[in-house]
Amino acid sequence: MLNFVKLDSDVKYLIVTRLDRLTRNAQDMMDIAETCLQHDIQVISLNESLSSKPTDLRMQMSIYGAVAEFQRSIIRENVMLGSAKRAQAGLPLSMVLPTGY
């Protein structure tokens, strides 16, 4: 997507349903915001209200990026804890059962 944005001067908007669906990495979120600002592309989120001012947009994107990254780390931790509990209980780690089980 970013290569398309950089190469195509006709792009005016980047529309996402939610910013955490765009990326779950704070640095990537900032890179996308900077790329959009450099190419005069307006970032529109259908679920979050974003400012059109560059300084406000940078701040909002950094906050949303940090929250998304935190959520991803919590999800990863929960999955690892759940897998460890299933392994301890002798249960399969996946819902895909091996042939002949």
mmCIF file of C-alpha atoms in Angstrom:
data_model
loop_
_atom_site.group_PDB
_atom_site.id
_atom_site.type_symbol
_atom_site.label_atom_id
_atom_site.label_comp_id
_atom_site.label_asym_id
_atom_site.label_seq_id
_atom_site.Cartn_x
_atom_site.Cartn_y
_atom_site.Cartn_z
ATOM 1 C CA MET A 1 0.000 0.000 0.000
ATOM 2 C CA LEU A 2 2.770 2.437 0.885
ATOM 3 C CA ASN A 3 4.563 1.803 -2.413
ATOM 4 C CA PHE A 4 1.323 2.556 -4.240
ATOM 5 C CA VAL A 5 0.889 5.767 -2.223
ATOM 6 C CA LYS A 6 4.467 6.849 -2.948
ATOM 7 C CA LEU A 7 4.223 6.135 -6.687
ATOM 8 C CA ASP A 8 0.685 7.334 -7.456
ATOM 9 C CA SER A 9 0.133 11.082 -7.192
ATOM 10 C CA ASP A 10 -3.641 10.671 -7.641
ATOM 11 C CA VAL A 11 -4.148 9.162 -4.177
ATOM 12 C CA LYS A 12 -5.998 11.637 -1.965
ATOM 13 C CA TYR A 13 -7.232 9.535 0.950
ATOM 14 C CA LEU A 14 -6.193 6.570 3.048
ATOM 15 C CA ILE A 15 -9.403 5.136 4.502
ATOM 16 C CA VAL A 16 -9.345 2.483 7.215
ATOM 17 C CA THR A 17 -12.107 1.032 9.377
ATOM 18 C CA ARG A 18 -9.957 1.346 12.520
ATOM 19 C CA LEU A 19 -6.370 2.462 12.941
ATOM 20 C CA ASP A 20 -5.378 -0.682 14.827
ATOM 21 C CA ARG A 21 -6.401 -2.670 11.713
ATOM 22 C CA LEU A 22 -3.873 -0.657 9.686
ATOM 23 C CA THR A 23 -0.937 -1.767 11.844
ATOM 24 C CA ARG A 24 -0.241 -2.912 15.377
ATOM 25 C CA ASN A 25 3.219 -1.393 15.539
ATOM 26 C CA ALA A 26 3.710 2.164 16.826
ATOM 27 C CA GLN A 27 6.702 2.886 14.580
ATOM 28 C CA ASP A 28 4.885 1.600 11.485
ATOM 29 C CA MET A 29 1.909 3.793 12.374
ATOM 30 C CA MET A 30 4.173 6.849 12.548
ATOM 31 C CA ASP A 31 5.882 5.927 9.262
ATOM 32 C CA ILE A 32 2.500 5.643 7.549
ATOM 33 C CA ALA A 33 1.399 8.994 9.012
ATOM 34 C CA GLU A 34 4.600 10.688 7.832
ATOM 35 C CA THR A 35 4.304 9.180 4.347
ATOM 36 C CA CYS A 36 0.723 10.366 4.075
ATOM 37 C CA LEU A 37 1.622 13.856 5.282
ATOM 38 C CA GLN A 38 4.530 14.090 2.818
ATOM 39 C CA HIS A 39 2.259 13.142 -0.097
ATOM 40 C CA ASP A 40 -0.717 15.292 1.024
ATOM 41 C CA ILE A 41 -2.894 12.243 1.654
ATOM 42 C CA GLN A 42 -5.648 12.565 4.224
ATOM 43 C CA VAL A 43 -5.942 9.660 6.663
ATOM 44 C CA ILE A 44 -9.570 8.811 7.422
ATOM 45 C CA SER A 45 -10.662 6.316 10.040
ATOM 46 C CA LEU A 46 -14.290 5.237 10.090
ATOM 47 C CA ASN A 47 -14.221 4.644 13.872
ATOM 48 C CA GLU A 48 -11.807 7.266 15.193
ATOM 49 C CA SER A 49 -12.004 10.994 14.713
ATOM 50 C CA LEU A 50 -8.690 12.222 13.322
ATOM 51 C CA SER A 51 -7.483 15.779 13.028
ATOM 52 C CA SER A 52 -6.456 17.222 9.685
ATOM 53 C CA LYS A 53 -3.667 19.299 11.300
ATOM 54 C CA PRO A 54 -0.272 17.603 10.804
ATOM 55 C CA THR A 55 0.918 18.048 14.393
ATOM 56 C CA ASP A 56 -2.355 16.773 15.842
ATOM 57 C CA LEU A 57 -2.425 13.842 13.412
ATOM 58 C CA ARG A 58 1.123 12.843 14.401
ATOM 59 C CA MET A 59 0.157 12.865 18.079
ATOM 60 C CA GLN A 60 -3.058 10.899 17.489
ATOM 61 C CA MET A 61 -1.319 8.310 15.315
ATOM 62 C CA SER A 62 1.435 7.826 17.907
ATOM 63 C CA ILE A 63 -1.141 7.287 20.672
ATOM 64 C CA TYR A 64 -3.274 4.889 18.604
ATOM 65 C CA GLY A 65 -0.124 3.062 17.499
ATOM 66 C CA ALA A 66 1.089 2.641 21.079
ATOM 67 C CA VAL A 67 -2.311 1.352 22.219
ATOM 68 C CA ALA A 68 -2.520 -1.094 19.290
ATOM 69 C CA GLU A 69 0.985 -2.375 20.044
ATOM 70 C CA PHE A 70 0.058 -2.838 23.710
ATOM 71 C CA GLN A 71 -3.109 -4.742 22.742
ATOM 72 C CA ARG A 72 -1.070 -7.021 20.480
ATOM 73 C CA SER A 73 1.344 -7.818 23.311
ATOM 74 C CA ILE A 74 -1.570 -8.653 25.645
ATOM 75 C CA ILE A 75 -3.106 -10.944 23.007
ATOM 76 C CA ARG A 76 0.237 -12.684 22.477
ATOM 77 C CA GLU A 77 0.677 -13.162 26.229
ATOM 78 C CA ASN A 78 -2.834 -14.602 26.592
ATOM 79 C CA VAL A 79 -2.282 -17.044 23.728
ATOM 80 C CA MET A 80 1.006 -18.208 25.224
ATOM 81 C CA LEU A 81 -0.579 -18.688 28.668
ATOM 82 C CA GLY A 82 -3.497 -20.587 27.144
ATOM 83 C CA SER A 83 -1.137 -22.849 25.170
ATOM 84 C CA ALA A 84 0.927 -23.553 28.282
ATOM 85 C CA LYS A 85 -2.210 -24.491 30.253
ATOM 86 C CA ARG A 86 -3.413 -26.799 27.467
ATOM 87 C CA ALA A 87 0.008 -28.468 27.280
ATOM 88 C CA GLN A 88 0.080 -28.941 31.057
ATOM 89 C CA ALA A 89 -3.376 -30.515 30.962
ATOM 90 C CA GLY A 90 -2.291 -32.878 28.186
ATOM 91 C CA LEU A 91 -4.749 -31.370 25.707
ATOM 92 C CA PRO A 92 -3.941 -30.801 22.036
ATOM 93 C CA LEU A 93 -2.447 -27.359 21.392
ATOM 94 C CA SER A 94 -4.504 -26.936 18.245
ATOM 95 C CA MET A 95 -8.119 -27.557 17.408
ATOM 96 C CA VAL A 96 -6.868 -29.304 14.261
ATOM 97 C CA LEU A 97 -6.652 -32.902 15.375
ATOM 98 C CA PRO A 98 -4.064 -35.246 13.894
ATOM 99 C CA THR A 99 -5.273 -38.011 11.585
ATOM 100 C CA GLY A 100 -6.542 -41.016 13.526
ATOM 101 C CA TYR A 101 -6.950 -39.137 16.826
#
